[in-house]
PDB file of N, CA, C and O in Angstrom:
ATOM      1  N   GLN A   1     -19.998   5.586-156.007  1.00 46.00           N
ATOM      2  CA  GLN A   1     -20.496   6.702-155.382  1.00 46.00           C
ATOM      3  C   GLN A   1     -21.795   6.297-154.499  1.00 46.00           C
ATOM      4  O   GLN A   1     -22.706   5.727-154.924  1.00 46.00           O
ATOM      5  N   SER A   2     -21.675   6.785-153.326  1.00 48.00           N
ATOM      6  CA  SER A   2     -22.794   6.481-152.316  1.00 48.00           C
ATOM      7  C   SER A   2     -24.062   7.314-152.574  1.00 48.00           C
ATOM      8  O   SER A   2     -23.956   8.349-152.947  1.00 48.00           O
ATOM      9  N   ASP A   3     -25.120   6.579-152.526  1.00 49.00           N
ATOM     10  CA  ASP A   3     -26.443   7.336-152.687  1.00 49.00           C
ATOM     11  C   ASP A   3     -26.951   7.906-151.285  1.00 49.00           C
ATOM     12  O   ASP A   3     -27.871   8.708-151.216  1.00 49.00           O
ATOM     13  N   GLN A   4     -26.081   7.635-150.236  1.00 52.00           N
ATOM     14  CA  GLN A   4     -26.412   8.160-149.037  1.00 52.00           C
ATOM     15  C   GLN A   4     -26.053   9.558-148.898  1.00 52.00           C
ATOM     16  O   GLN A   4     -25.100   9.960-149.195  1.00 52.00           O
ATOM     17  N   VAL A   5     -27.027  10.527-148.228  1.00 55.00           N
ATOM     18  CA  VAL A   5     -26.624  11.846-148.112  1.00 55.00           C
ATOM     19  C   VAL A   5     -26.620  12.101-146.581  1.00 55.00           C
ATOM     20  O   VAL A   5     -27.451  11.569-145.819  1.00 55.00           O
ATOM     21  N   LYS A   6     -25.515  12.767-146.230  1.00 62.00           N
ATOM     22  CA  LYS A   6     -25.310  13.188-144.834  1.00 62.00           C
ATOM     23  C   LYS A   6     -25.668  14.556-144.589  1.00 62.00           C
ATOM     24  O   LYS A   6     -25.234  15.476-145.166  1.00 62.00           O
ATOM     25  N   TYR A   7     -26.468  14.739-143.555  1.00 67.00           N
ATOM     26  CA  TYR A   7     -26.899  16.105-143.217  1.00 67.00           C
ATOM     27  C   TYR A   7     -26.320  16.417-141.827  1.00 67.00           C
ATOM     28  O   TYR A   7     -26.334  15.547-140.975  1.00 67.00           O
ATOM     29  N   LYS A   8     -25.947  17.666-141.686  1.00 73.00           N
ATOM     30  CA  LYS A   8     -25.331  17.984-140.293  1.00 73.00           C
ATOM     31  C   LYS A   8     -26.118  19.227-139.921  1.00 73.00           C
ATOM     32  O   LYS A   8     -26.269  19.975-140.628  1.00 73.00           O
ATOM     33  N   HIS A   9     -26.246  19.171-138.506  1.00 74.00           N
ATOM     34  CA  HIS A   9     -26.952  20.372-137.844  1.00 74.00           C
ATOM     35  C   HIS A   9     -26.615  20.479-136.546  1.00 74.00           C
ATOM     36  O   HIS A   9     -26.281  19.433-135.841  1.00 74.00           O
ATOM     37  N   PRO A  10     -26.232  21.578-136.086  1.00 74.00           N
ATOM     38  CA  PRO A  10     -25.687  21.786-134.742  1.00 74.00           C
ATOM     39  C   PRO A  10     -26.597  21.392-133.607  1.00 74.00           C
ATOM     40  O   PRO A  10     -27.793  21.765-133.956  1.00 74.00           O
ATOM     41  N   VAL A  11     -26.221  20.834-132.698  1.00 74.00           N
ATOM     42  CA  VAL A  11     -27.131  20.413-131.706  1.00 74.00           C
ATOM     43  C   VAL A  11     -27.173  21.622-130.710  1.00 74.00           C
ATOM     44  O   VAL A  11     -26.412  22.245-130.543  1.00 74.00           O
ATOM     45  N   PRO A  12     -28.288  21.494-129.759  1.00 86.00           N
ATOM     46  CA  PRO A  12     -29.408  20.735-129.757  1.00 86.00           C
ATOM     47  C   PRO A  12     -30.307  21.037-130.664  1.00 86.00           C
ATOM     48  O   PRO A  12     -30.431  22.084-131.306  1.00 86.00           O
ATOM     49  N   TYR A  13     -31.128  19.986-131.006  1.00 88.00           N
ATOM     50  CA  TYR A  13     -32.316  20.069-131.669  1.00 88.00           C
ATOM     51  C   TYR A  13     -33.592  19.026-131.398  1.00 88.00           C
ATOM     52  O   TYR A  13     -33.096  17.907-130.793  1.00 88.00           O
ATOM     53  N   LEU A  14     -34.742  19.341-131.739  1.00 89.00           N
ATOM     54  CA  LEU A  14     -35.869  18.343-131.637  1.00 89.00           C
ATOM     55  C   LEU A  14     -36.219  18.070-133.129  1.00 89.00           C
ATOM     56  O   LEU A  14     -36.423  18.900-134.029  1.00 89.00           O
ATOM     57  N   LEU A  15     -36.440  16.733-133.271  1.00 90.00           N
ATOM     58  CA  LEU A  15     -36.644  16.062-134.625  1.00 90.00           C
ATOM     59  C   LEU A  15     -38.207  15.775-134.715  1.00 90.00           C
ATOM     60  O   LEU A  15     -38.572  14.884-133.779  1.00 90.00           O
ATOM     61  N   SER A  16     -38.944  16.250-135.646  1.00 90.00           N
ATOM     62  CA  SER A  16     -40.124  15.633-135.941  1.00 90.00           C
ATOM     63  C   SER A  16     -40.210  15.096-137.434  1.00 90.00           C
ATOM     64  O   SER A  16     -39.993  15.805-138.410  1.00 90.00           O
ATOM     65  N   VAL A  17     -40.319  13.661-137.411  1.00 92.00           N
ATOM     66  CA  VAL A  17     -40.464  13.108-138.675  1.00 92.00           C
ATOM     67  C   VAL A  17     -41.898  12.812-139.262  1.00 92.00           C
ATOM     68  O   VAL A  17     -42.398  12.113-138.412  1.00 92.00           O
ATOM     69  N   GLY A  18     -42.227  13.067-140.333  1.00 92.00           N
ATOM     70  CA  GLY A  18     -43.452  12.756-140.769  1.00 92.00           C
ATOM     71  C   GLY A  18     -43.940  13.791-141.969  1.00 92.00           C
ATOM     72  O   GLY A  18     -43.629  14.955-141.854  1.00 92.00           O
ATOM     73  N   ARG A  19     -44.924  13.425-142.631  1.00 94.00           N
ATOM     74  CA  ARG A  19     -45.437  14.232-143.731  1.00 94.00           C
ATOM     75  C   ARG A  19     -45.994  15.461-142.992  1.00 94.00           C
ATOM     76  O   ARG A  19     -46.667  15.410-142.078  1.00 94.00           O
ATOM     77  N   LEU A  20     -45.760  16.582-143.608  1.00 93.00           N
ATOM     78  CA  LEU A  20     -46.367  17.792-143.056  1.00 93.00           C
ATOM     79  C   LEU A  20     -47.800  18.031-143.496  1.00 93.00           C
ATOM     80  O   LEU A  20     -47.980  18.282-144.592  1.00 93.00           O
ATOM     81  N   GLU A  21     -48.612  17.894-142.525  1.00 92.00           N
ATOM     82  CA  GLU A  21     -50.148  17.963-143.083  1.00 92.00           C
ATOM     83  C   GLU A  21     -50.771  18.760-141.850  1.00 92.00           C
ATOM     84  O   GLU A  21     -50.395  18.634-140.533  1.00 92.00           O
ATOM     85  N   GLY A  22     -51.749  19.511-142.076  1.00 85.00           N
ATOM     86  CA  GLY A  22     -52.512  20.353-141.188  1.00 85.00           C
ATOM     87  C   GLY A  22     -53.066  19.403-140.098  1.00 85.00           C
ATOM     88  O   GLY A  22     -53.319  19.876-138.864  1.00 85.00           O
ATOM     89  N   ARG A  23     -53.711  18.314-140.509  1.00 87.00           N
ATOM     90  CA  ARG A  23     -54.224  17.448-139.563  1.00 87.00           C
ATOM     91  C   ARG A  23     -53.520  16.864-138.419  1.00 87.00           C
ATOM     92  O   ARG A  23     -54.101  16.531-137.334  1.00 87.00           O
ATOM     93  N   LYS A  24     -52.157  17.080-138.490  1.00 87.00           N
ATOM     94  CA  LYS A  24     -51.229  16.498-137.525  1.00 87.00           C
ATOM     95  C   LYS A  24     -50.952  17.364-136.557  1.00 87.00           C
ATOM     96  O   LYS A  24     -50.157  17.152-135.588  1.00 87.00           O
ATOM     97  N   ASN A  25     -51.497  18.643-136.543  1.00 87.00           N
ATOM     98  CA  ASN A  25     -51.278  19.651-135.550  1.00 87.00           C
ATOM     99  C   ASN A  25     -49.831  20.225-135.532  1.00 87.00           C
ATOM    100  O   ASN A  25     -49.407  20.549-134.269  1.00 87.00           O
ATOM    101  N   GLN A  26     -49.124  20.208-136.403  1.00 90.00           N
ATOM    102  CA  GLN A  26     -47.824  20.827-136.543  1.00 90.00           C
ATOM    103  C   GLN A  26     -47.815  22.149-136.323  1.00 90.00           C
ATOM    104  O   GLN A  26     -46.904  22.962-135.800  1.00 90.00           O
ATOM    105  N   SER A  27     -49.073  22.737-136.757  1.00 89.00           N
ATOM    106  CA  SER A  27     -48.968  24.272-136.549  1.00 89.00           C
ATOM    107  C   SER A  27     -49.028  24.570-135.180  1.00 89.00           C
ATOM    108  O   SER A  27     -48.522  25.752-134.706  1.00 89.00           O
ATOM    109  N   PHE A  28     -49.407  23.757-134.331  1.00 92.00           N
ATOM    110  CA  PHE A  28     -49.388  23.821-132.567  1.00 92.00           C
ATOM    111  C   PHE A  28     -47.732  23.966-132.302  1.00 92.00           C
ATOM    112  O   PHE A  28     -47.425  24.865-131.455  1.00 92.00           O
ATOM    113  N   LEU A  29     -47.004  23.180-132.878  1.00 90.00           N
ATOM    114  CA  LEU A  29     -45.399  23.258-132.495  1.00 90.00           C
ATOM    115  C   LEU A  29     -44.961  24.577-133.199  1.00 90.00           C
ATOM    116  O   LEU A  29     -44.117  25.157-132.339  1.00 90.00           O
ATOM    117  N   VAL A  30     -45.422  25.229-134.143  1.00 92.00           N
ATOM    118  CA  VAL A  30     -44.775  26.409-134.655  1.00 92.00           C
ATOM    119  C   VAL A  30     -45.365  27.451-133.721  1.00 92.00           C
ATOM    120  O   VAL A  30     -44.551  28.368-133.437  1.00 92.00           O
ATOM    121  N   ASP A  31     -46.648  27.448-133.190  1.00 93.00           N
ATOM    122  CA  ASP A  31     -47.201  28.376-132.330  1.00 93.00           C
ATOM    123  C   ASP A  31     -46.199  28.382-131.110  1.00 93.00           C
ATOM    124  O   ASP A  31     -45.739  29.160-130.382  1.00 93.00           O
ATOM    125  N   LEU A  32     -46.050  27.117-130.452  1.00 93.00           N
ATOM    126  CA  LEU A  32     -45.525  26.849-129.237  1.00 93.00           C
ATOM    127  C   LEU A  32     -43.849  27.329-129.533  1.00 93.00           C
ATOM    128  O   LEU A  32     -43.476  28.185-128.547  1.00 93.00           O
ATOM    129  N   TRP A  33     -43.163  27.126-130.578  1.00 93.00           N
ATOM    130  CA  TRP A  33     -41.825  27.565-130.705  1.00 93.00           C
ATOM    131  C   TRP A  33     -41.839  29.086-130.765  1.00 93.00           C
ATOM    132  O   TRP A  33     -40.848  29.642-130.197  1.00 93.00           O
ATOM    133  N   GLY A  34     -42.804  29.595-131.382  1.00 93.00           N
ATOM    134  CA  GLY A  34     -42.939  31.116-131.411  1.00 93.00           C
ATOM    135  C   GLY A  34     -43.058  31.727-130.140  1.00 93.00           C
ATOM    136  O   GLY A  34     -42.374  32.754-129.795  1.00 93.00           O
ATOM    137  N   GLU A  35     -43.856  31.151-129.083  1.00 93.00           N
ATOM    138  CA  GLU A  35     -44.088  31.657-127.769  1.00 93.00           C
ATOM    139  C   GLU A  35     -42.769  31.526-127.133  1.00 93.00           C
ATOM    140  O   GLU A  35     -42.425  32.488-126.481  1.00 93.00           O
ATOM    141  N   LEU A  36     -42.108  30.429-127.353  1.00 92.00           N
ATOM    142  CA  LEU A  36     -40.711  30.260-126.466  1.00 92.00           C
ATOM    143  C   LEU A  36     -39.664  31.154-126.982  1.00 92.00           C
ATOM    144  O   LEU A  36     -39.047  31.635-126.099  1.00 92.00           O
ATOM    145  N   VAL A  37     -39.737  31.268-128.250  1.00 90.00           N
ATOM    146  CA  VAL A  37     -38.607  32.388-128.845  1.00 90.00           C
ATOM    147  C   VAL A  37     -38.909  33.728-128.350  1.00 90.00           C
ATOM    148  O   VAL A  37     -37.957  34.390-127.974  1.00 90.00           O
ATOM    149  N   SER A  38     -40.102  34.110-128.259  1.00 89.00           N
ATOM    150  CA  SER A  38     -40.520  35.599-127.840  1.00 89.00           C
ATOM    151  C   SER A  38     -40.201  35.620-126.388  1.00 89.00           C
ATOM    152  O   SER A  38     -40.091  36.773-125.948  1.00 89.00           O
ATOM    153  N   GLU A  39     -40.208  34.632-125.647  1.00 89.00           N
ATOM    154  CA  GLU A  39     -39.921  34.835-124.294  1.00 89.00           C
ATOM    155  C   GLU A  39     -38.496  34.572-123.907  1.00 89.00           C
ATOM    156  O   GLU A  39     -38.073  34.530-122.738  1.00 89.00           O
ATOM    157  N   ASP A  40     -37.558  34.533-124.949  1.00 84.00           N
ATOM    158  CA  ASP A  40     -36.279  34.207-124.731  1.00 84.00           C
ATOM    159  C   ASP A  40     -35.789  33.055-124.162  1.00 84.00           C
ATOM    160  O   ASP A  40     -34.829  33.086-123.366  1.00 84.00           O
ATOM    161  N   TYR A  41     -36.722  32.002-124.049  1.00 82.00           N
ATOM    162  CA  TYR A  41     -36.215  30.694-123.714  1.00 82.00           C
ATOM    163  C   TYR A  41     -35.092  30.094-124.603  1.00 82.00           C
ATOM    164  O   TYR A  41     -35.029  30.257-125.581  1.00 82.00           O
ATOM    165  N   PRO A  42     -34.021  29.446-123.855  1.00 87.00           N
ATOM    166  CA  PRO A  42     -33.066  28.759-124.551  1.00 87.00           C
ATOM    167  C   PRO A  42     -33.577  27.351-125.314  1.00 87.00           C
ATOM    168  O   PRO A  42     -33.353  26.397-124.402  1.00 87.00           O
ATOM    169  N   ILE A  43     -34.314  27.545-126.285  1.00 88.00           N
ATOM    170  CA  ILE A  43     -34.785  26.349-126.992  1.00 88.00           C
ATOM    171  C   ILE A  43     -33.988  25.804-128.063  1.00 88.00           C
ATOM    172  O   ILE A  43     -33.335  26.569-128.600  1.00 88.00           O
ATOM    173  N   PRO A  44     -33.992  24.543-128.235  1.00 91.00           N
ATOM    174  CA  PRO A  44     -33.199  23.894-129.470  1.00 91.00           C
ATOM    175  C   PRO A  44     -33.995  24.315-130.806  1.00 91.00           C
ATOM    176  O   PRO A  44     -35.303  24.672-130.712  1.00 91.00           O
ATOM    177  N   ASP A  45     -33.452  24.095-131.935  1.00 91.00           N
ATOM    178  CA  ASP A  45     -34.036  24.202-133.146  1.00 91.00           C
ATOM    179  C   ASP A  45     -35.081  23.083-133.291  1.00 91.00           C
ATOM    180  O   ASP A  45     -35.013  21.961-132.708  1.00 91.00           O
ATOM    181  N   LEU A  46     -36.222  23.384-134.009  1.00 91.00           N
ATOM    182  CA  LEU A  46     -37.119  22.308-134.482  1.00 91.00           C
ATOM    183  C   LEU A  46     -36.959  21.859-135.816  1.00 91.00           C
ATOM    184  O   LEU A  46     -36.860  22.801-136.643  1.00 91.00           O
ATOM    185  N   LEU A  47     -36.690  20.580-136.003  1.00 91.00           N
ATOM    186  CA  LEU A  47     -36.358  20.215-137.430  1.00 91.00           C
ATOM    187  C   LEU A  47     -37.496  19.361-137.839  1.00 91.00           C
ATOM    188  O   LEU A  47     -37.958  18.426-137.273  1.00 91.00           O
ATOM    189  N   LEU A  48     -38.294  19.983-138.924  1.00 91.00           N
ATOM    190  CA  LEU A  48     -39.321  19.094-139.347  1.00 91.00           C
ATOM    191  C   LEU A  48     -38.928  18.548-140.627  1.00 91.00           C
ATOM    192  O   LEU A  48     -38.620  19.155-141.597  1.00 91.00           O
ATOM    193  N   VAL A  49     -39.048  17.136-140.644  1.00 91.00           N
ATOM    194  CA  VAL A  49     -38.473  16.255-141.802  1.00 91.00           C
ATOM    195  C   VAL A  49     -39.721  15.555-142.274  1.00 91.00           C
ATOM    196  O   VAL A  49     -40.561  14.732-141.670  1.00 91.00           O
ATOM    197  N   GLY A  50     -40.011  15.646-143.547  1.00 91.00           N
ATOM    198  CA  GLY A  50     -40.964  15.056-144.369  1.00 91.00           C
ATOM    199  C   GLY A  50     -41.408  15.770-145.486  1.00 91.00           C
ATOM    200  O   GLY A  50     -41.189  16.908-145.636  1.00 91.00           O
ATOM    201  N   ARG A  51     -42.326  15.064-146.283  1.00 94.00           N
ATOM    202  CA  ARG A  51     -42.677  15.580-147.521  1.00 94.00           C
ATOM    203  C   ARG A  51     -44.097  16.445-147.095  1.00 94.00           C
ATOM    204  O   ARG A  51     -44.491  16.430-146.140  1.00 94.00           O
ATOM    205  N   VAL A  52     -44.299  17.449-148.035  1.00 94.00           N
ATOM    206  CA  VAL A  52     -45.306  18.533-147.757  1.00 94.00           C
ATOM    207  C   VAL A  52     -46.704  17.864-148.160  1.00 94.00           C
ATOM    208  O   VAL A  52     -46.839  17.262-149.430  1.00 94.00           O
ATOM    209  N   GLY A  53     -47.494  17.427-147.502  1.00 93.00           N
ATOM    210  CA  GLY A  53     -48.930  16.778-147.605  1.00 93.00           C
ATOM    211  C   GLY A  53     -49.945  17.844-147.776  1.00 93.00           C
ATOM    212  O   GLY A  53     -49.817  18.997-147.829  1.00 93.00           O
ATOM    213  N   TYR A  54     -51.169  17.400-147.362  1.00 92.00           N
ATOM    214  CA  TYR A  54     -52.344  18.018-147.412  1.00 92.00           C
ATOM    215  C   TYR A  54     -52.208  19.129-146.493  1.00 92.00           C
ATOM    216  O   TYR A  54     -51.987  18.908-145.309  1.00 92.00           O
ATOM    217  N   ASN A  55     -52.466  20.398-146.838  1.00 90.00           N
ATOM    218  CA  ASN A  55     -52.490  21.878-146.125  1.00 90.00           C
ATOM    219  C   ASN A  55     -50.904  21.836-145.260  1.00 90.00           C
ATOM    220  O   ASN A  55     -50.816  22.692-144.476  1.00 90.00           O
ATOM    221  N   GLY A  56     -49.951  21.131-146.017  1.00 91.00           N
ATOM    222  CA  GLY A  56     -48.633  21.406-145.525  1.00 91.00           C
ATOM    223  C   GLY A  56     -48.018  22.675-145.903  1.00 91.00           C
ATOM    224  O   GLY A  56     -47.073  23.277-145.157  1.00 91.00           O
ATOM    225  N   GLU A  57     -48.436  23.207-146.952  1.00 93.00           N
ATOM    226  CA  GLU A  57     -47.958  24.720-147.445  1.00 93.00           C
ATOM    227  C   GLU A  57     -48.482  25.626-146.445  1.00 93.00           C
ATOM    228  O   GLU A  57     -47.642  26.550-146.099  1.00 93.00           O
ATOM    229  N   GLN A  58     -49.391  25.468-145.680  1.00 93.00           N
ATOM    230  CA  GLN A  58     -49.969  26.415-144.710  1.00 93.00           C
ATOM    231  C   GLN A  58     -49.045  26.389-143.308  1.00 93.00           C
ATOM    232  O   GLN A  58     -48.901  27.520-142.764  1.00 93.00           O
ATOM    233  N   ILE A  59     -48.523  25.235-143.252  1.00 93.00           N
ATOM    234  CA  ILE A  59     -47.416  25.342-142.213  1.00 93.00           C
ATOM    235  C   ILE A  59     -46.241  25.872-142.413  1.00 93.00           C
ATOM    236  O   ILE A  59     -45.722  26.888-141.625  1.00 93.00           O
ATOM    237  N   LEU A  60     -45.754  25.705-143.667  1.00 94.00           N
ATOM    238  CA  LEU A  60     -44.621  26.506-144.235  1.00 94.00           C
ATOM    239  C   LEU A  60     -44.763  27.770-144.156  1.00 94.00           C
ATOM    240  O   LEU A  60     -44.009  28.676-143.850  1.00 94.00           O
ATOM    241  N   ASN A  61     -46.070  28.368-144.715  1.00 94.00           N
ATOM    242  CA  ASN A  61     -46.272  29.684-144.518  1.00 94.00           C
ATOM    243  C   ASN A  61     -46.500  30.348-143.239  1.00 94.00           C
ATOM    244  O   ASN A  61     -46.089  31.473-142.970  1.00 94.00           O
ATOM    245  N   HIS A  62     -46.907  29.542-142.332  1.00 92.00           N
ATOM    246  CA  HIS A  62     -47.002  29.995-141.032  1.00 92.00           C
ATOM    247  C   HIS A  62     -45.599  30.252-140.370  1.00 92.00           C
ATOM    248  O   HIS A  62     -45.482  31.113-139.630  1.00 92.00           O
ATOM    249  N   ILE A  63     -44.726  29.423-140.474  1.00 93.00           N
ATOM    250  CA  ILE A  63     -43.292  29.562-140.201  1.00 93.00           C
ATOM    251  C   ILE A  63     -42.654  30.761-140.643  1.00 93.00           C
ATOM    252  O   ILE A  63     -42.181  31.590-139.838  1.00 93.00           O
ATOM    253  N   LYS A  64     -43.039  31.062-141.874  1.00 95.00           N
ATOM    254  CA  LYS A  64     -42.588  32.271-142.457  1.00 95.00           C
ATOM    255  C   LYS A  64     -43.268  33.445-142.061  1.00 95.00           C
ATOM    256  O   LYS A  64     -42.544  34.470-141.590  1.00 95.00           O
ATOM    257  N   ALA A  65     -44.479  33.478-141.802  1.00 94.00           N
ATOM    258  CA  ALA A  65     -45.169  34.629-141.200  1.00 94.00           C
ATOM    259  C   ALA A  65     -44.635  34.982-139.633  1.00 94.00           C
ATOM    260  O   ALA A  65     -44.659  36.034-139.364  1.00 94.00           O
ATOM    261  N   ALA A  66     -44.371  33.923-138.882  1.00 92.00           N
ATOM    262  CA  ALA A  66     -43.878  34.103-137.581  1.00 92.00           C
ATOM    263  C   ALA A  66     -42.425  34.431-137.602  1.00 92.00           C
ATOM    264  O   ALA A  66     -42.121  34.490-136.452  1.00 92.00           O
ATOM    265  N   LYS A  67     -41.792  34.376-138.791  1.00 92.00           N
ATOM    266  CA  LYS A  67     -40.390  34.738-138.886  1.00 92.00           C
ATOM    267  C   LYS A  67     -39.549  33.809-137.874  1.00 92.00           C
ATOM    268  O   LYS A  67     -38.710  34.078-137.217  1.00 92.00           O
ATOM    269  N   LEU A  68     -39.858  32.549-138.094  1.00 93.00           N
ATOM    270  CA  LEU A  68     -39.199  31.532-137.285  1.00 93.00           C
ATOM    271  C   LEU A  68     -38.173  30.668-138.145  1.00 93.00           C
ATOM    272  O   LEU A  68     -37.771  29.498-137.654  1.00 93.00           O
ATOM    273  N   GLU A  69     -37.878  30.916-139.188  1.00 91.00           N
ATOM    274  CA  GLU A  69     -37.036  30.313-140.150  1.00 91.00           C
ATOM    275  C   GLU A  69     -35.752  29.857-139.665  1.00 91.00           C
ATOM    276  O   GLU A  69     -35.113  28.952-139.983  1.00 91.00           O
ATOM    277  N   ASN A  70     -35.289  30.647-138.735  1.00 89.00           N
ATOM    278  CA  ASN A  70     -33.919  30.508-138.114  1.00 89.00           C
ATOM    279  C   ASN A  70     -34.053  29.545-136.934  1.00 89.00           C
ATOM    280  O   ASN A  70     -33.069  29.044-136.469  1.00 89.00           O
ATOM    281  N   LYS A  71     -35.241  29.179-136.365  1.00 90.00           N
ATOM    282  CA  LYS A  71     -35.503  28.046-135.242  1.00 90.00           C
ATOM    283  C   LYS A  71     -36.142  26.904-135.833  1.00 90.00           C
ATOM    284  O   LYS A  71     -36.270  25.856-135.101  1.00 90.00           O
ATOM    285  N   ILE A  72     -37.045  27.057-136.905  1.00 88.00           N
ATOM    286  CA  ILE A  72     -37.711  25.761-137.480  1.00 88.00           C
ATOM    287  C   ILE A  72     -37.232  25.720-138.704  1.00 88.00           C
ATOM    288  O   ILE A  72     -37.430  26.296-139.611  1.00 88.00           O
ATOM    289  N   ILE A  73     -36.648  24.377-139.101  1.00 87.00           N
ATOM    290  CA  ILE A  73     -36.025  24.164-140.181  1.00 87.00           C
ATOM    291  C   ILE A  73     -36.758  22.875-141.045  1.00 87.00           C
ATOM    292  O   ILE A  73     -37.081  21.927-140.193  1.00 87.00           O
TER     293      ILE A  73
END
């Protein structure tokens, strides 16, 4: 049995790889995506891939508060 896991996501998307941390300004991406979604721009999904680090929970809470769970994964 393979240890490899395959993930499928419909394209297009923007991929950000790295630990979720407040110091990395990922909350700026959340704000930007929120602005673009509210303006009805045809934007791709934002995939944030990485472990939750220092202040990472705040970023996840920010995504939920902005109701962007369907655009930021």
